[in-house]
Amino acid sequence: MAAENTSVSGVSGRYATALFELARDQKVVDEVNADLGRFEGLLSESADLTRLVRSPVFAAETQSRALSAVLDKAGIAGIAANFLKVLTANRRLFVVADVIRAYRALVAKFKGEATADVTVAEALSDKNLDALKVALKSVTGKDVALNVKIDPSIIGGLVVKLGSRMIDSSLRTKLNSIKHAMKEAG
């Protein structure tokens, strides 16, 4: 089974593995992945939703009602919605971002893809994402699934983590290198 050969650990890994196995058995892996992606998009767009997910201050009932409203409005149903509700009921909603990342790694392994974590200063166009996938495919020989994270602090460029390799071509790193070189020189 794909799930047993992929290294996912901790609470998020166990939840992701359970979700993946259920989705695989019901042949809805891609649908669940799309629903989780939609929820992840909502998280990145809404500070209030992020606060609801991460804060232990909210009562379980409050968190559950709010999550149900968000899921209904976003059109997220089925296994993904039920799974998010289970995370909420078990007071584990705060690990949802890690669960989504682990689930994607399991899906990529299942499909024979490699997974790359890409950090950019601002959202990439579809054309740039496709070009990056092609470039990474030429390196790995496999199709590459991208987990894109937006972090304005890198200023520009991108950071790519692919397996044990990391390529950091961010402007922040280049500026830090220049800063250190100037300190050594003067």
Coordinates of N, CA and C in Angstrom, one line a residue, residues 5-108:
N5 N 4.4 3.1 2.7 CA 5.8 3.3 2.2 C 6.1 4.8 2.3
T6 N 5.2 5.6 2.7 CA 5.5 7.1 2.7 C 5.7 7.5 4.1
S7 N 6.8 8.3 4.3 CA 7.1 8.7 5.7 C 6.2 10.0 6.1
V8 N 5.2 9.7 6.8 CA 4.4 10.8 7.5 C 4.4 10.4 8.9
S9 N 4.6 11.4 9.8 CA 4.7 11.0 11.2 C 3.9 12.0 12.0
G10 N 3.8 11.7 13.3 CA 3.0 12.5 14.2 C 1.5 12.5 14.0
V11 N 0.9 13.3 14.8 CA -0.6 13.4 14.7 C -1.1 13.7 13.3
S12 N -0.4 14.7 12.6 CA -0.9 15.0 11.3 C -0.7 13.9 10.3
G13 N 0.4 13.1 10.5 CA 0.6 12.0 9.6 C -0.4 10.9 9.8
R14 N -0.8 10.6 11.0 CA -1.8 9.6 11.3 C -3.1 10.0 10.7
Y15 N -3.5 11.2 10.9 CA -4.8 11.7 10.3 C -4.8 11.7 8.8
A16 N -3.6 12.1 8.2 CA -3.5 12.1 6.8 C -3.6 10.7 6.2
T17 N -2.9 9.8 6.9 CA -2.9 8.4 6.4 C -4.3 7.8 6.5
A18 N -5.1 8.1 7.5 CA -6.4 7.6 7.7 C -7.3 8.2 6.6
L19 N -7.2 9.5 6.3 CA -8.0 10.1 5.3 C -7.6 9.6 3.9
F20 N -6.3 9.4 3.7 CA -5.9 8.9 2.4 C -6.4 7.5 2.1
E21 N -6.3 6.7 3.1 CA -6.8 5.3 2.9 C -8.3 5.2 2.7
L22 N -9.0 6.0 3.4 CA -10.5 6.1 3.2 C -10.8 6.6 1.8
A23 N -10.1 7.7 1.4 CA -10.4 8.3 0.0 C -10.0 7.3 -1.1
R24 N -8.9 6.6 -0.9 CA -8.4 5.6 -1.9 C -9.4 4.5 -2.0
D25 N -9.9 4.0 -0.8 CA -10.8 2.9 -0.9 C -12.1 3.3 -1.6
Q26 N -12.5 4.5 -1.4 CA -13.8 5.0 -2.0 C -13.5 5.6 -3.4
K27 N -12.3 5.6 -3.9 CA -11.9 6.1 -5.2 C -12.2 7.6 -5.4
V28 N -11.9 8.4 -4.3 CA -12.2 9.8 -4.4 C -11.0 10.6 -4.0
V29 N -9.8 10.1 -4.2 CA -8.5 10.7 -3.8 C -8.4 12.1 -4.3
D30 N -8.7 12.3 -5.6 CA -8.5 13.6 -6.3 C -9.6 14.6 -5.8
E31 N -10.8 14.1 -5.6 CA -11.9 15.0 -5.1 C -11.6 15.5 -3.7
V32 N -11.1 14.6 -2.8 CA -10.7 15.0 -1.5 C -9.6 16.0 -1.5
N33 N -8.6 15.7 -2.4 CA -7.5 16.7 -2.6 C -7.9 18.0 -3.0
A34 N -8.9 18.1 -3.9 CA -9.4 19.4 -4.4 C -10.1 20.1 -3.3
D35 N -10.9 19.4 -2.5 CA -11.7 20.0 -1.4 C -10.7 20.5 -0.3
L36 N -9.7 19.8 0.0 CA -8.7 20.2 0.9 C -7.9 21.4 0.4
G37 N -7.7 21.5 -0.9 CA -7.0 22.6 -1.5 C -7.9 23.9 -1.4
R38 N -9.2 23.7 -1.6 CA -10.1 24.8 -1.4 C -10.1 25.3 0.0
F39 N -10.1 24.4 1.0 CA -10.1 24.8 2.4 C -8.8 25.5 2.7
E40 N -7.7 25.0 2.2 CA -6.4 25.6 2.4 C -6.4 27.0 1.8
G41 N -7.0 27.2 0.7 CA -7.1 28.6 0.1 C -7.9 29.5 1.0
L42 N -9.0 29.0 1.5 CA -9.8 29.8 2.4 C -9.0 30.2 3.7
L43 N -8.2 29.3 4.2 CA -7.3 29.6 5.3 C -6.3 30.7 5.0
S44 N -5.7 30.6 3.8 CA -4.7 31.6 3.5 C -5.3 33.0 3.2
E45 N -6.6 33.0 2.9 CA -7.3 34.3 2.6 C -7.9 34.9 3.8
S46 N -8.2 34.2 4.8 CA -9.0 34.7 5.9 C -8.3 34.6 7.2
A47 N -7.9 35.8 7.8 CA -7.2 35.8 9.1 C -8.2 35.3 10.2
D48 N -9.5 35.6 10.0 CA -10.5 35.1 11.0 C -10.5 33.6 11.0
L49 N -10.6 33.0 9.9 CA -10.6 31.5 9.8 C -9.3 30.9 10.4
T50 N -8.2 31.5 10.0 CA -6.9 31.0 10.6 C -6.9 31.1 12.1
R51 N -7.4 32.2 12.6 CA -7.5 32.3 14.1 C -8.4 31.3 14.7
L52 N -9.6 31.0 14.0 CA -10.5 30.0 14.5 C -9.9 28.6 14.5
V53 N -9.1 28.3 13.5 CA -8.4 27.0 13.4 C -7.3 26.8 14.4
R54 N -6.5 27.9 14.6 CA -5.3 27.7 15.4 C -5.5 28.0 16.9
S55 N -6.5 28.8 17.3 CA -6.7 29.2 18.6 C -7.4 28.2 19.5
P56 N -6.8 27.8 20.6 CA -7.5 26.9 21.6 C -8.6 27.6 22.4
V57 N -8.7 28.9 22.3 CA -9.6 29.7 23.1 C -11.1 29.4 22.7
F58 N -11.3 29.1 21.4 CA -12.7 28.8 21.0 C -13.2 27.5 21.5
A59 N -14.4 27.5 22.0 CA -15.1 26.3 22.5 C -15.3 25.3 21.3
A60 N -15.3 24.0 21.6 CA -15.4 23.0 20.5 C -16.7 23.3 19.7
E61 N -17.8 23.6 20.4 CA -19.1 23.8 19.8 C -19.1 25.0 18.9
T62 N -18.4 26.1 19.3 CA -18.3 27.3 18.5 C -17.5 27.0 17.2
Q63 N -16.4 26.3 17.4 CA -15.5 26.0 16.3 C -16.3 25.1 15.3
S64 N -17.0 24.1 15.8 CA -17.8 23.2 15.0 C -18.8 24.0 14.2
R65 N -19.6 24.8 14.8 CA -20.6 25.6 14.1 C -20.0 26.5 13.0
A66 N -18.9 27.2 13.4 CA -18.3 28.1 12.4 C -17.7 27.3 11.2
L67 N -17.1 26.2 11.5 CA -16.5 25.3 10.5 C -17.6 24.8 9.5
S68 N -18.7 24.4 10.1 CA -19.8 23.9 9.3 C -20.3 25.0 8.3
A69 N -20.4 26.2 8.8 CA -20.9 27.3 8.0 C -19.9 27.6 6.8
V70 N -18.6 27.5 7.2 CA -17.6 27.8 6.2 C -17.6 26.7 5.1
L71 N -17.7 25.4 5.5 CA -17.7 24.3 4.6 C -18.9 24.4 3.7
D72 N -20.1 24.7 4.2 CA -21.3 24.8 3.4 C -21.2 25.9 2.4
K73 N -20.7 27.1 2.8 CA -20.5 28.2 1.9 C -19.5 27.9 0.8
A74 N -18.4 27.1 1.1 CA -17.4 26.8 0.2 C -17.7 25.6 -0.7
G75 N -18.8 25.0 -0.4 CA -19.2 23.8 -1.2 C -18.3 22.6 -1.0
I76 N -17.8 22.5 0.2 CA -16.9 21.4 0.6 C -17.8 20.4 1.3
A77 N -17.9 19.2 0.8 CA -18.8 18.2 1.3 C -18.1 16.8 1.3
G78 N -18.9 15.8 1.7 CA -18.4 14.4 1.6 C -17.3 14.1 2.6
I79 N -16.3 13.3 2.1 CA -15.3 12.8 3.0 C -14.5 14.0 3.6
A80 N -14.1 14.9 2.7 CA -13.3 16.1 3.2 C -14.0 16.8 4.3
A81 N -15.2 17.1 4.1 CA -16.0 17.9 5.1 C -16.1 17.1 6.4
N82 N -16.5 15.8 6.3 CA -16.6 15.0 7.5 C -15.2 14.9 8.2
F83 N -14.2 14.8 7.4 CA -12.8 14.7 8.0 C -12.5 15.9 8.8
L84 N -12.8 17.1 8.2 CA -12.5 18.4 8.9 C -13.4 18.5 10.2
K85 N -14.6 18.0 10.1 CA -15.4 18.0 11.3 C -14.9 17.0 12.4
V86 N -14.3 15.9 12.0 CA -13.7 15.0 13.0 C -12.5 15.7 13.6
L87 N -11.7 16.4 12.8 CA -10.5 17.1 13.4 C -11.0 18.1 14.4
T88 N -12.1 18.8 14.1 CA -12.7 19.8 15.0 C -13.2 19.1 16.3
A89 N -14.0 18.0 16.2 CA -14.5 17.3 17.3 C -13.4 16.8 18.2
N90 N -12.3 16.4 17.6 CA -11.2 15.8 18.4 C -10.2 16.9 18.9
R91 N -10.6 18.2 18.6 CA -9.7 19.3 19.0 C -8.4 19.3 18.4
R92 N -8.3 18.9 17.1 CA -7.1 18.8 16.4 C -7.1 19.6 15.1
L93 N -8.0 20.5 15.0 CA -8.1 21.4 13.8 C -6.9 22.2 13.6
F94 N -6.1 22.5 14.7 CA -4.9 23.3 14.5 C -3.8 22.6 13.7
V95 N -3.9 21.3 13.5 CA -2.9 20.6 12.6 C -3.3 20.5 11.2
V96 N -4.4 21.1 10.8 CA -5.0 20.9 9.5 C -4.0 21.2 8.4
A97 N -3.2 22.3 8.5 CA -2.3 22.6 7.4 C -1.2 21.5 7.2
D98 N -0.8 20.9 8.3 CA 0.2 19.8 8.3 C -0.5 18.5 7.7
V99 N -1.7 18.3 8.1 CA -2.5 17.2 7.6 C -2.6 17.3 6.1
I100 N -3.0 18.5 5.6 CA -3.1 18.7 4.1 C -1.8 18.4 3.4
R101 N -0.7 18.9 4.0 CA 0.6 18.7 3.4 C 0.9 17.2 3.3
A102 N 0.7 16.5 4.4 CA 1.0 15.1 4.5 C 0.1 14.3 3.5
Y103 N -1.2 14.7 3.4 CA -2.1 14.0 2.5 C -1.6 14.2 1.1
R104 N -1.2 15.4 0.7 CA -0.7 15.6 -0.6 C 0.6 14.8 -0.9
A105 N 1.4 14.6 0.1 CA 2.6 13.7 -0.1 C 2.2 12.3 -0.3
L106 N 1.1 11.8 0.4 CA 0.6 10.5 0.2 C 0.0 10.3 -1.2
V107 N -0.7 11.3 -1.7 CA -1.3 11.3 -3.0 C -0.2 11.3 -4.1
A108 N 0.8 12.1 -3.9 CA 1.9 12.1 -4.9 C 2.6 10.8 -4.9

